[in-house]
GROMACS .gro file of C-alpha atoms in nm:
model
  496
    1MET     CA    1   5.504  12.400   1.470
    2LYS     CA    2   5.556  12.637   1.762
    3ARG     CA    3   5.403  12.979   1.703
    4ARG     CA    4   5.625  13.278   1.776
    5GLN     CA    5   5.487  13.588   1.948
    6PRO     CA    6   5.509  13.911   1.749
    7LEU     CA    7   5.798  14.138   1.838
    8THR     CA    8   5.556  14.417   1.942
    9VAL     CA    9   5.425  14.205   2.231
   10TYR     CA   10   5.775  14.178   2.382
   11ILE     CA   11   5.832  14.546   2.335
   12ILE     CA   12   5.508  14.632   2.523
   13ILE     CA   13   5.591  14.391   2.805
   14ALA     CA   14   5.940  14.534   2.834
   15VAL     CA   15   5.804  14.888   2.853
   16LEU     CA   16   5.554  14.793   3.120
   17LEU     CA   17   5.813  14.609   3.330
   18GLY     CA   18   6.055  14.894   3.288
   19GLY     CA   19   5.791  15.141   3.396
   20ILE     CA   20   5.718  14.944   3.709
   21SER     CA   21   6.079  14.898   3.803
   22CYS     CA   22   6.155  15.267   3.742
   23ARG     CA   23   5.846  15.402   3.930
   24LYS     CA   24   5.937  15.706   4.138
   25GLU     CA   25   5.930  15.649   4.514
   26PHE     CA   26   5.792  15.930   4.734
   27ILE     CA   27   6.057  16.103   4.939
   28PHE     CA   28   5.899  16.248   5.254
   29ASN     CA   29   6.047  16.578   5.356
   30ASN     CA   30   6.024  16.684   5.720
   31LEU     CA   31   6.217  17.011   5.691
   32ASN     CA   32   5.904  17.224   5.673
   33LEU     CA   33   5.528  17.202   5.714
   34ASP     CA   34   5.377  17.322   5.390
   35ILE     CA   35   5.031  17.203   5.496
   36ARG     CA   36   4.684  17.354   5.495
   37PHE     CA   37   4.389  17.282   5.728
   38SER     CA   38   4.015  17.270   5.657
   39ALA     CA   39   3.970  17.492   5.966
   40ASP     CA   40   4.198  17.679   6.203
   41THR     CA   41   3.958  17.610   6.494
   42LEU     CA   42   3.727  17.315   6.555
   43TYR     CA   43   3.421  17.386   6.767
   44LEU     CA   44   3.274  17.083   6.942
   45ASP     CA   45   2.923  17.164   7.057
   46THR     CA   46   2.803  17.187   7.415
   47ILE     CA   47   2.826  16.851   7.589
   48PHE     CA   48   2.735  16.724   7.936
   49ASN     CA   49   3.006  16.605   8.172
   50GLY     CA   50   3.082  16.237   8.130
   51LEU     CA   51   2.908  16.201   7.792
   52ASN     CA   52   3.079  16.151   7.459
   53SER     CA   53   3.045  16.425   7.201
   54SER     CA   54   2.973  16.375   6.836
   55THR     CA   55   3.279  16.355   6.609
   56ARG     CA   56   3.432  16.652   6.433
   57VAL     CA   57   3.657  16.613   6.128
   58LEU     CA   58   3.972  16.807   6.041
   59LYS     CA   59   4.123  16.762   5.696
   60VAL     CA   60   4.495  16.824   5.648
   61PHE     CA   61   4.624  16.902   5.297
   62ASN     CA   62   4.979  16.868   5.164
   63ASN     CA   63   5.024  17.148   4.912
   64ALA     CA   64   5.376  17.042   4.805
   65ASN     CA   65   5.485  16.831   4.511
   66GLU     CA   66   5.672  16.598   4.746
   67GLY     CA   67   5.561  16.388   5.038
   68ILE     CA   68   5.565  16.531   5.388
   69LEU     CA   69   5.657  16.345   5.706
   70ILE     CA   70   5.499  16.498   6.015
   71GLU     CA   71   5.705  16.384   6.307
   72LYS     CA   72   5.424  16.421   6.559
   73VAL     CA   73   5.050  16.499   6.568
   74ALA     CA   74   4.947  16.547   6.930
   75LEU     CA   75   4.717  16.722   7.175
   76ALA     CA   76   4.889  17.012   7.346
   77ARG     CA   77   4.747  16.910   7.686
   78GLY     CA   78   4.890  16.562   7.640
   79GLU     CA   79   4.745  16.256   7.812
   80GLU     CA   80   4.536  16.471   8.048
   81SER     CA   81   4.336  16.623   7.764
   82TRP     CA   82   3.963  16.551   7.748
   83TYR     CA   83   3.989  16.538   7.369
   84ARG     CA   84   4.072  16.226   7.169
   85LEU     CA   85   4.227  16.196   6.823
   86ASN     CA   86   4.211  15.945   6.544
   87VAL     CA   87   4.478  16.020   6.284
   88ASN     CA   88   4.444  15.817   5.965
   89GLY     CA   89   4.290  15.529   6.162
   90ILE     CA   90   4.535  15.546   6.455
   91SER     CA   91   4.381  15.651   6.789
   92GLY     CA   92   4.562  15.825   7.070
   93LYS     CA   93   4.654  16.154   7.232
   94ALA     CA   94   4.968  16.161   7.014
   95VAL     CA   95   5.057  15.988   6.687
   96GLU     CA   96   5.412  15.990   6.546
   97ARG     CA   97   5.556  15.975   6.194
   98VAL     CA   98   5.248  16.061   5.992
   99GLU     CA   99   5.302  16.069   5.615
  100ILE     CA  100   5.105  16.265   5.357
  101GLY     CA  101   5.180  16.208   4.991
  102PRO     CA  102   5.238  16.491   4.743
  103ARG     CA  103   4.922  16.690   4.673
  104ASP     CA  104   4.736  16.453   4.904
  105SER     CA  105   4.542  16.489   5.230
  106MET     CA  106   4.451  16.305   5.548
  107TYR     CA  107   4.164  16.306   5.801
  108ILE     CA  108   4.178  16.363   6.176
  109PHE     CA  109   3.871  16.278   6.383
  110VAL     CA  110   3.823  16.458   6.715
  111GLU     CA  111   3.593  16.381   7.010
  112ILE     CA  112   3.568  16.496   7.371
  113THR     CA  113   3.449  16.335   7.694
  114PRO     CA  114   3.445  16.599   7.971
  115LEU     CA  115   3.542  16.499   8.323
  116SER     CA  116   3.499  16.826   8.507
  117ASN     CA  117   3.232  16.893   8.770
  118ALA     CA  118   3.227  17.264   8.696
  119LEU     CA  119   2.882  17.408   8.632
  120GLU     CA  120   2.971  17.534   8.285
  121LEU     CA  121   3.304  17.609   8.127
  122LEU     CA  122   3.486  17.668   7.803
  123TYR     CA  123   3.738  17.390   7.752
  124VAL     CA  124   4.013  17.454   7.498
  125ASP     CA  125   4.308  17.259   7.363
  126SER     CA  126   4.508  17.244   7.040
  127ILE     CA  127   4.629  16.984   6.794
  128LEU     CA  128   4.996  17.048   6.727
  129PHE     CA  129   5.178  16.936   6.413
  130SER     CA  130   5.556  16.930   6.457
  131SER     CA  131   5.826  16.844   6.206
  132GLY     CA  132   6.180  16.964   6.123
  133GLY     CA  133   6.170  17.230   6.395
  134SER     CA  134   5.841  17.376   6.271
  135THR     CA  135   5.511  17.361   6.460
  136ARG     CA  136   5.157  17.437   6.342
  137TYR     CA  137   4.841  17.447   6.554
  138VAL     CA  138   4.468  17.390   6.513
  139HIS     CA  139   4.262  17.503   6.813
  140LEU     CA  140   3.986  17.298   6.978
  141VAL     CA  141   3.698  17.463   7.164
  142SER     CA  142   3.406  17.304   7.348
  143LEU     CA  143   3.147  17.427   7.598
  144VAL     CA  144   3.103  17.177   7.881
  145SER     CA  145   2.795  17.181   8.103
  146ASP     CA  146   2.741  17.002   8.432
  147ALA     CA  147   2.412  16.824   8.503
  148TYR     CA  148   2.224  16.604   8.746
  149PHE     CA  149   2.235  16.247   8.616
  150HIS     CA  150   1.962  15.991   8.687
  151PHE     CA  151   2.063  15.634   8.602
  152PRO     CA  152   1.838  15.325   8.617
  153ASP     CA  153   1.895  15.085   8.907
  154ARG     CA  154   1.597  14.853   8.848
  155TYR     CA  155   1.473  14.644   8.559
  156ILE     CA  156   1.146  14.488   8.439
  157PRO     CA  157   1.268  14.190   8.236
  158GLN     CA  158   0.939  14.101   8.063
  159PHE     CA  159   0.931  14.447   7.907
  160GLY     CA  160   1.306  14.499   7.882
  161LEU     CA  161   1.254  14.821   8.076
  162PRO     CA  162   1.529  14.980   8.290
  163TYR     CA  163   1.405  15.239   8.539
  164SER     CA  164   1.471  15.428   8.860
  165LEU     CA  165   1.240  15.599   9.109
  166ALA     CA  166   1.220  15.976   9.104
  167PRO     CA  167   1.252  16.139   9.448
  168CYS     CA  168   0.913  16.134   9.621
  169ASN     CA  169   0.729  16.461   9.698
  170THR     CA  170   1.020  16.666   9.567
  171THR     CA  171   1.067  16.984   9.370
  172LEU     CA  172   1.351  16.942   9.120
  173PRO     CA  173   1.633  17.196   9.145
  174ASN     CA  174   1.663  17.396   8.825
  175ASP     CA  175   2.016  17.530   8.872
  176LYS     CA  176   2.148  17.284   8.612
  177PRO     CA  177   1.999  17.036   8.364
  178HIS     CA  178   1.876  16.685   8.448
  179VAL     CA  179   1.986  16.396   8.226
  180ILE     CA  180   1.769  16.083   8.250
  181TYR     CA  181   1.861  15.729   8.145
  182GLY     CA  182   1.587  15.466   8.129
  183TYR     CA  183   1.244  15.552   8.270
  184TRP     CA  184   1.216  15.786   8.565
  185VAL     CA  185   0.918  15.660   8.764
  186ILE     CA  186   0.700  15.881   8.982
  187ASP     CA  187   0.575  15.620   9.225
  188SER     CA  188   0.235  15.580   9.387
  189LEU     CA  189   0.147  15.854   9.641
  190CYS     CA  190   0.444  16.059   9.519
  191THR     CA  191   0.447  16.399   9.349
  192LEU     CA  192   0.728  16.538   9.138
  193THR     CA  193   0.718  16.915   9.086
  194ILE     CA  194   0.917  17.077   8.807
  195LEU     CA  195   0.976  17.453   8.816
  196PRO     CA  196   0.996  17.695   8.522
  197GLY     CA  197   1.334  17.704   8.352
  198THR     CA  198   1.413  17.339   8.431
  199ARG     CA  199   1.569  17.144   8.145
  200LEU     CA  200   1.521  16.767   8.127
  201HIS     CA  201   1.732  16.575   7.875
  202PHE     CA  202   1.645  16.214   7.796
  203HIS     CA  203   1.884  15.957   7.658
  204SER     CA  204   1.766  15.740   7.370
  205GLY     CA  205   1.484  15.509   7.484
  206SER     CA  206   1.418  15.704   7.804
  207GLY     CA  207   1.117  15.885   7.946
  208ILE     CA  208   0.900  15.965   8.248
  209TRP     CA  209   0.648  15.717   8.385
  210VAL     CA  210   0.382  15.846   8.625
  211TYR     CA  211   0.259  15.539   8.809
  212ASN     CA  212  -0.090  15.479   8.955
  213GLY     CA  213  -0.144  15.721   9.241
  214GLY     CA  214   0.152  15.936   9.137
  215SER     CA  215   0.136  16.293   9.013
  216LEU     CA  216   0.344  16.506   8.776
  217LYS     CA  217   0.332  16.881   8.832
  218VAL     CA  218   0.501  17.089   8.564
  219ASP     CA  219   0.491  17.456   8.664
  220PRO     CA  220   0.172  17.400   8.869
  221ASP     CA  221   0.156  17.762   8.989
  222ASN     CA  222   0.182  17.890   8.630
  223LEU     CA  223   0.487  18.104   8.709
  224GLY     CA  224   0.668  18.025   8.386
  225SER     CA  225   0.618  18.173   8.042
  226TYR     CA  226   0.654  18.109   7.671
  227ASP     CA  227   1.016  18.227   7.693
  228ASN     CA  228   1.089  18.049   8.020
  229PRO     CA  229   0.933  17.703   7.983
  230VAL     CA  230   1.015  17.363   8.125
  231ILE     CA  231   1.200  17.186   7.843
  232PHE     CA  232   1.182  16.812   7.768
  233GLU     CA  233   1.421  16.699   7.493
  234GLY     CA  234   1.700  16.457   7.403
  235ASP     CA  235   2.051  16.467   7.547
  236ARG     CA  236   2.232  16.558   7.224
  237LEU     CA  237   2.299  16.931   7.233
  238GLU     CA  238   2.466  16.974   6.894
  239PRO     CA  239   2.282  17.209   6.657
  240PHE     CA  240   2.234  16.920   6.413
  241TYR     CA  241   1.996  16.756   6.663
  242LYS     CA  242   1.792  17.070   6.730
  243GLU     CA  243   1.497  16.958   6.516
  244ILE     CA  244   1.559  16.581   6.480
  245PRO     CA  245   1.257  16.363   6.581
  246GLY     CA  246   1.279  16.029   6.760
  247GLN     CA  247   1.568  16.106   6.994
  248TRP     CA  248   1.399  15.985   7.315
  249GLY     CA  249   1.098  15.791   7.437
  250GLY     CA  250   1.099  15.414   7.482
  251ALA     CA  251   0.833  15.143   7.491
  252LEU     CA  252   0.597  15.363   7.694
  253GLY     CA  253   0.653  15.678   7.495
  254GLY     CA  254   0.804  15.999   7.630
  255ILE     CA  255   0.579  16.108   7.920
  256PHE     CA  256   0.359  15.813   8.017
  257LEU     CA  257   0.065  15.910   8.240
  258MET     CA  258  -0.100  15.594   8.370
  259GLY     CA  259  -0.475  15.600   8.403
  260GLY     CA  260  -0.448  15.574   8.779
  261SER     CA  261  -0.217  15.875   8.809
  262ILE     CA  262  -0.385  16.180   8.960
  263ASP     CA  263  -0.398  16.558   8.916
  264ASN     CA  264  -0.128  16.578   8.650
  265VAL     CA  265  -0.057  16.937   8.546
  266ILE     CA  266   0.161  17.045   8.254
  267ASN     CA  267   0.192  17.423   8.215
  268ASN     CA  268   0.436  17.625   8.005
  269ALA     CA  269   0.624  17.322   7.874
  270PHE     CA  270   0.823  17.273   7.556
  271ILE     CA  271   0.833  16.901   7.468
  272LYS     CA  272   1.015  16.807   7.149
  273ASN     CA  273   1.205  16.564   6.928
  274GLY     CA  274   1.087  16.233   7.072
  275THR     CA  275   0.900  15.925   6.947
  276ILE     CA  276   0.570  15.993   7.129
  277GLY     CA  277   0.527  16.310   7.332
  278ILE     CA  278   0.260  16.236   7.595
  279VAL     CA  279   0.068  15.912   7.644
  280LEU     CA  280  -0.270  15.939   7.820
  281ASP     CA  281  -0.336  15.590   7.954
  282SER     CA  282  -0.673  15.427   8.030
  283LEU     CA  283  -0.899  15.617   8.267
  284ASP     CA  284  -1.267  15.528   8.274
  285SER     CA  285  -1.379  15.845   8.449
  286PRO     CA  286  -1.564  16.161   8.341
  287ASP     CA  287  -1.311  16.372   8.531
  288PRO     CA  288  -0.976  16.428   8.357
  289ASN     CA  289  -0.660  16.334   8.542
  290THR     CA  290  -0.444  16.561   8.324
  291LYS     CA  291  -0.458  16.928   8.229
  292ILE     CA  292  -0.218  17.066   7.968
  293THR     CA  293  -0.192  17.442   7.916
  294ASN     CA  294   0.037  17.677   7.721
  295THR     CA  295   0.249  17.389   7.596
  296ARG     CA  296   0.431  17.309   7.272
  297LEU     CA  297   0.483  16.955   7.143
  298TYR     CA  298   0.701  16.950   6.829
  299ASN     CA  299   0.875  16.697   6.606
  300PHE     CA  300   0.771  16.348   6.711
  301SER     CA  301   0.852  16.053   6.489
  302ARG     CA  302   0.517  15.889   6.574
  303VAL     CA  303   0.255  16.078   6.778
  304GLY     CA  304   0.256  16.405   6.967
  305LEU     CA  305  -0.035  16.332   7.202
  306LEU     CA  306  -0.161  15.974   7.225
  307GLY     CA  307  -0.490  15.904   7.401
  308GLY     CA  308  -0.523  15.537   7.486
  309PHE     CA  309  -0.871  15.555   7.645
  310GLY     CA  310  -0.741  15.849   7.850
  311SER     CA  311  -0.898  16.167   7.983
  312ALA     CA  312  -0.749  16.515   7.951
  313GLU     CA  313  -0.824  16.883   7.915
  314VAL     CA  314  -0.593  17.077   7.680
  315VAL     CA  315  -0.585  17.457   7.644
  316SER     CA  316  -0.373  17.703   7.443
  317THR     CA  317  -0.137  17.433   7.319
  318VAL     CA  318   0.038  17.353   6.989
  319VAL     CA  319   0.101  16.999   6.866
  320ALA     CA  320   0.298  17.001   6.542
  321ASN     CA  321   0.501  16.795   6.294
  322CYS     CA  322   0.455  16.428   6.375
  323GLY     CA  323   0.530  16.123   6.165
  324LEU     CA  324   0.183  15.972   6.216
  325TYR     CA  325  -0.058  16.185   6.420
  326CYS     CA  326  -0.047  16.505   6.621
  327PHE     CA  327  -0.334  16.362   6.828
  328TYR     CA  328  -0.467  16.008   6.818
  329ALA     CA  329  -0.752  15.892   7.040
  330LEU     CA  330  -0.851  15.530   7.081
  331GLY     CA  331  -1.140  15.576   7.320
  332GLY     CA  332  -1.156  15.818   7.613
  333ARG     CA  333  -1.267  16.172   7.701
  334TYR     CA  334  -1.092  16.482   7.568
  335SER     CA  335  -1.151  16.855   7.562
  336PHE     CA  336  -0.944  17.094   7.347
  337THR     CA  337  -0.975  17.472   7.355
  338PHE     CA  338  -0.760  17.720   7.160
  339THR     CA  339  -0.538  17.432   7.045
  340THR     CA  340  -0.344  17.425   6.718
  341PHE     CA  341  -0.275  17.092   6.546
  342ALA     CA  342  -0.039  17.156   6.254
  343ASN     CA  343   0.118  16.864   6.070
  344TYR     CA  344   0.371  16.955   5.802
  345TRP     CA  345   0.584  16.644   5.854
  346ASN     CA  346   0.842  16.617   5.574
  347GLN     CA  347   1.078  16.340   5.686
  348ASN     CA  348   0.894  16.082   5.475
  349ALA     CA  349   0.550  16.016   5.328
  350ARG     CA  350   0.255  16.050   5.567
  351SER     CA  351  -0.094  15.921   5.487
  352THR     CA  352  -0.245  15.969   5.833
  353PRO     CA  353  -0.442  16.277   5.944
  354ALA     CA  354  -0.315  16.527   6.199
  355VAL     CA  355  -0.605  16.440   6.432
  356ALA     CA  356  -0.772  16.099   6.442
  357ILE     CA  357  -1.041  15.977   6.680
  358THR     CA  358  -1.178  15.623   6.679
  359ASN     CA  359  -1.373  15.398   6.913
  360PHE     CA  360  -1.247  15.054   6.811
  361PHE     CA  361  -0.953  14.843   6.707
  362GLU     CA  362  -0.903  14.498   6.562
  363ASP     CA  363  -0.712  14.256   6.787
  364ILE     CA  364  -0.465  13.990   6.673
  365ASN     CA  365  -0.755  13.748   6.618
  366ARG     CA  366  -0.928  14.005   6.396
  367ASN     CA  367  -1.202  14.061   6.650
  368ILE     CA  368  -1.341  14.412   6.695
  369GLN     CA  369  -1.267  14.560   7.036
  370ILE     CA  370  -1.465  14.866   7.144
  371ARG     CA  371  -1.310  15.168   7.318
  372ASP     CA  372  -1.589  15.421   7.363
  373ILE     CA  373  -1.519  15.788   7.306
  374HIS     CA  374  -1.760  15.963   7.537
  375LYS     CA  375  -1.624  16.310   7.463
  376ALA     CA  376  -1.403  16.466   7.196
  377ASP     CA  377  -1.470  16.839   7.203
  378PHE     CA  378  -1.275  17.090   6.995
  379SER     CA  379  -1.355  17.457   7.045
  380SER     CA  380  -1.168  17.751   6.887
  381CYS     CA  381  -0.910  17.510   6.745
  382ILE     CA  382  -0.711  17.472   6.423
  383ILE     CA  383  -0.660  17.132   6.258
  384TYR     CA  384  -0.449  17.173   5.947
  385GLY     CA  385  -0.147  17.042   5.762
  386SER     CA  386  -0.003  16.937   5.427
  387ASN     CA  387  -0.245  16.649   5.357
  388ASN     CA  388  -0.591  16.682   5.202
  389GLN     CA  389  -0.745  16.506   5.502
  390GLU     CA  390  -0.617  16.622   5.843
  391LEU     CA  391  -0.920  16.518   6.049
  392GLY     CA  392  -1.009  16.149   6.069
  393ILE     CA  393  -1.316  16.013   6.247
  394LEU     CA  394  -1.357  15.636   6.240
  395ARG     CA  395  -1.656  15.470   6.405
  396ALA     CA  396  -1.684  15.099   6.485
  397PRO     CA  397  -1.894  14.894   6.244
  398SER     CA  398  -2.260  14.931   6.336
  399ALA     CA  399  -2.288  14.562   6.418
  400ASN     CA  400  -2.042  14.610   6.703
  401GLY     CA  401  -2.203  14.917   6.859
  402GLY     CA  402  -1.990  15.151   7.065
  403VAL     CA  403  -2.005  15.523   7.150
  404LEU     CA  404  -1.829  15.794   6.952
  405GLU     CA  405  -1.929  16.144   7.065
  406TYR     CA  406  -1.752  16.445   6.911
  407PHE     CA  407  -1.818  16.816   6.874
  408PHE     CA  408  -1.642  17.094   6.680
  409ARG     CA  409  -1.719  17.462   6.737
  410ASN     CA  410  -1.562  17.773   6.583
  411SER     CA  411  -1.269  17.571   6.453
  412LEU     CA  412  -1.075  17.569   6.126
  413LEU     CA  413  -1.057  17.218   5.976
  414ARG     CA  414  -0.889  17.065   5.675
  415VAL     CA  415  -1.089  16.774   5.534
  416ASP     CA  416  -1.095  16.589   5.204
  417PRO     CA  417  -1.301  16.786   4.949
  418ASP     CA  418  -1.434  16.453   4.825
  419THR     CA  419  -1.724  16.387   5.062
  420SER     CA  420  -1.726  16.018   4.972
  421LYS     CA  421  -1.374  15.984   5.113
  422ARG     CA  422  -1.425  16.205   5.415
  423GLY     CA  423  -1.641  15.967   5.620
  424PHE     CA  424  -1.836  16.237   5.809
  425ASN     CA  425  -2.057  16.534   5.731
  426VAL     CA  426  -1.916  16.875   5.825
  427SER     CA  427  -2.251  17.032   5.734
  428ASN     CA  428  -2.420  16.871   6.034
  429PRO     CA  429  -2.488  17.169   6.267
  430LEU     CA  430  -2.532  16.943   6.567
  431VAL     CA  431  -2.163  16.852   6.571
  432PHE     CA  432  -1.997  17.116   6.347
  433GLN     CA  433  -2.094  17.468   6.454
  434ASP     CA  434  -1.950  17.781   6.289
  435CYS     CA  435  -1.644  17.598   6.156
  436LYS     CA  436  -1.416  17.712   5.874
  437ILE     CA  437  -1.352  17.436   5.622
  438ASN     CA  438  -1.036  17.407   5.408
  439LEU     CA  439  -0.920  17.766   5.450
  440ASN     CA  440  -0.545  17.813   5.480
  441PRO     CA  441  -0.475  17.944   5.832
  442ARG     CA  442  -0.174  18.134   5.695
  443PHE     CA  443   0.079  18.041   5.960
  444ARG     CA  444   0.379  18.271   5.945
  445ASP     CA  445   0.654  18.012   5.890
  446VAL     CA  446   0.583  17.641   5.933
  447SER     CA  447   0.944  17.554   5.840
  448GLN     CA  448   1.049  17.728   6.162
  449ASN     CA  449   0.758  17.596   6.371
  450ASN     CA  450   0.606  17.943   6.378
  451TYR     CA  451   0.229  17.897   6.398
  452LEU     CA  452   0.134  18.256   6.459
  453PRO     CA  453  -0.135  18.370   6.212
  454ASP     CA  454  -0.045  18.649   5.974
  455SER     CA  455  -0.254  18.963   5.925
  456LEU     CA  456  -0.468  18.801   5.653
  457SER     CA  457  -0.541  18.478   5.837
  458PRO     CA  458  -0.905  18.358   5.836
  459VAL     CA  459  -0.874  18.252   6.202
  460ILE     CA  460  -0.866  18.614   6.323
  461ASP     CA  461  -1.175  18.713   6.527
  462GLN     CA  462  -1.338  18.376   6.457
  463ALA     CA  463  -1.305  18.194   6.794
  464PHE     CA  464  -1.591  18.129   7.036
  465PHE     CA  465  -1.616  18.436   7.259
  466ASP     CA  466  -1.701  18.244   7.576
  467ASP     CA  467  -1.375  18.050   7.540
  468ALA     CA  468  -1.183  18.377   7.575
  469VAL     CA  469  -1.382  18.460   7.887
  470ARG     CA  470  -1.268  18.131   8.043
  471TYR     CA  471  -0.912  18.152   7.907
  472PRO     CA  472  -0.827  18.521   7.850
  473LEU     CA  473  -0.457  18.468   7.766
  474ASP     CA  474  -0.301  18.291   7.468
  475ILE     CA  475   0.001  18.059   7.469
  476ARG     CA  476   0.240  18.356   7.488
  477GLY     CA  477   0.051  18.519   7.775
  478LYS     CA  478  -0.103  18.785   7.551
  479PHE     CA  479  -0.464  18.890   7.590
  480ARG     CA  480  -0.714  18.741   7.351
  481SER     CA  481  -0.966  18.969   7.180
  482ASN     CA  482  -0.684  19.194   7.061
  483GLY     CA  483  -0.895  19.489   6.947
  484GLY     CA  484  -1.183  19.262   6.853
  485LEU     CA  485  -1.300  18.904   6.897
  486PRO     CA  486  -1.066  18.620   6.993
  487ASP     CA  487  -0.876  18.421   6.730
  488MET     CA  488  -0.884  18.047   6.670
  489GLY     CA  489  -0.582  17.842   6.776
  490ALA     CA  490  -0.314  17.876   7.040
  491TYR     CA  491  -0.188  18.218   6.924
  492GLU     CA  492  -0.378  18.545   6.922
  493TYR     CA  493  -0.279  18.761   6.628
  494TYR     CA  494  -0.044  19.048   6.714
  495GLU     CA  495   0.164  19.239   6.465
  496ASN     CA  496   0.483  19.134   6.647
   0.00000   0.00000   0.00000
C-alpha cells in the first residue's frame, strides 16, 4: 500500500517555495549617493620612481535601506594617473555601474607607480564617485622620490647570483638615494667611497660585494655623525617596514667583505633590517682588513656581524636584535672596544647567544674542521639580552686540537648562572678581568632600540680607562669620562 505524506509536509514545502518565488529583488537607486568612506584621504607612503607601492584599501559603505548603483568610479586624472584602482575585483582607471546592496559595503584597492623624474614631489589625485548628477571624492596623496637605480647586467649561474659592477674609484653622489638590485660588486683594484648622508636602498636579495683587491670606504674621513650617517636598508619606505628584519641581503649576506679585500672602512653607518648585516670573509692575517667605528647594526633575521675566519677591528658600535646572533665568529681575529651587543629579538624563539665564538665546525661527512681563533678581544663592552646565556664559547674537541684565544676586560656579560651549562669559567682572571656578570645594564628603551644607559646603570664609570684615551668619543660623538671614568658600551651616559 502506498504511504501518503502528512499534510504538514506539503504545507511546509509550499511555504518555502512561496518564499523563494516572492523574495524581494534589490532595486538599485542612482538618484543620490548616500555612501560613507573609511577615509576621506588615502596616504600612500613615499615611493621611488618606477617602483610599485604597497596597496592601500578604501572601504565604501551604503547607509541606505535600498541598493545603490554608482554610475562611475574613476580617477580624476584619468588614464594618465599614476594611481591604479581595483574596484570589487575589477581593475582599471575607471569602473562603471558599480552596485552596493542595502546596508552593504565594497572594497577599493589603490596602488601607485610613479613615472616622474622629479627629485621629490607630492603627487595627488582623487577617486570620484558619480551617480544621478551627484559626485563624491576621496583624495589620494603620495610622496614620490627620485633615485639612482643600479640594475644587474651580469649573472653567475652556479650561484644564481645577478650582479653589476660599481663604478671604479668613485665617490657616490649623495644628492638622492641609490637603489640597488642584485649584488653591487666593488671590483679588484677599485675603491668605492660613500659620503655622509648617502642613503642606499637594497631590493630583496641584494647587497654589496667587495671583491679581492677592492675597497669599501664609508665616510673614511669621519665627517659624518650619529644624526647624519650613511644608511643601508631595504627599498620599502612605508612605515610598516621601518623595523622589519630580512628585507635585503642575498646568498652572500648584506655587505660581503671578501678576505682579499683591503682597507675597508665603515664609519658613522646605520645598517638595518636585512638577513645578515656584514660578512667578514676568510683572511689569514694578523692585520685586519676592516675597521668599523660609530656604527649601528639593527634588526637582522639571522646575524648582525658574521666572522667567517675574518679579521676586523670594531669600536663604539651597536649590534642589536638578531634572529640568531649579533656576532658569530667561526675562526679569525677580532677586536671589540666600547661595543654593545644587545639581543632582545622577539619575532620568534631564539636559543642562540648574542655573541658566539668557536674554532670548529662539522662538515657534511661529520668530520671536524678547525678554524683557529687567534684573537677575540672584548674591552669595555656589553654583551646582554633576553636569554640566560648571551655569550657562547665553543672549543673544538681536544682530540682535534685547534686554537681558541679570547679575552674579556671591563665588560658586562650575561652568562648562564648554572656553571655546568656555561662551558667556561668567568672567574679565570687570565681571560676575564674586572668584568660585571649578570647585571642588568639598564638600557633606556630596548623596544625603541635605545641602548643608552640610564642614571642607575652598572656600566657607568666601569670601562677600561686606557680605552677612552685611545677612543675619547662615544658613538654619538660625545666625550667619554663624562665627569668621571668612561662607561662600558657604545654610549657614554649623559642625562640627555
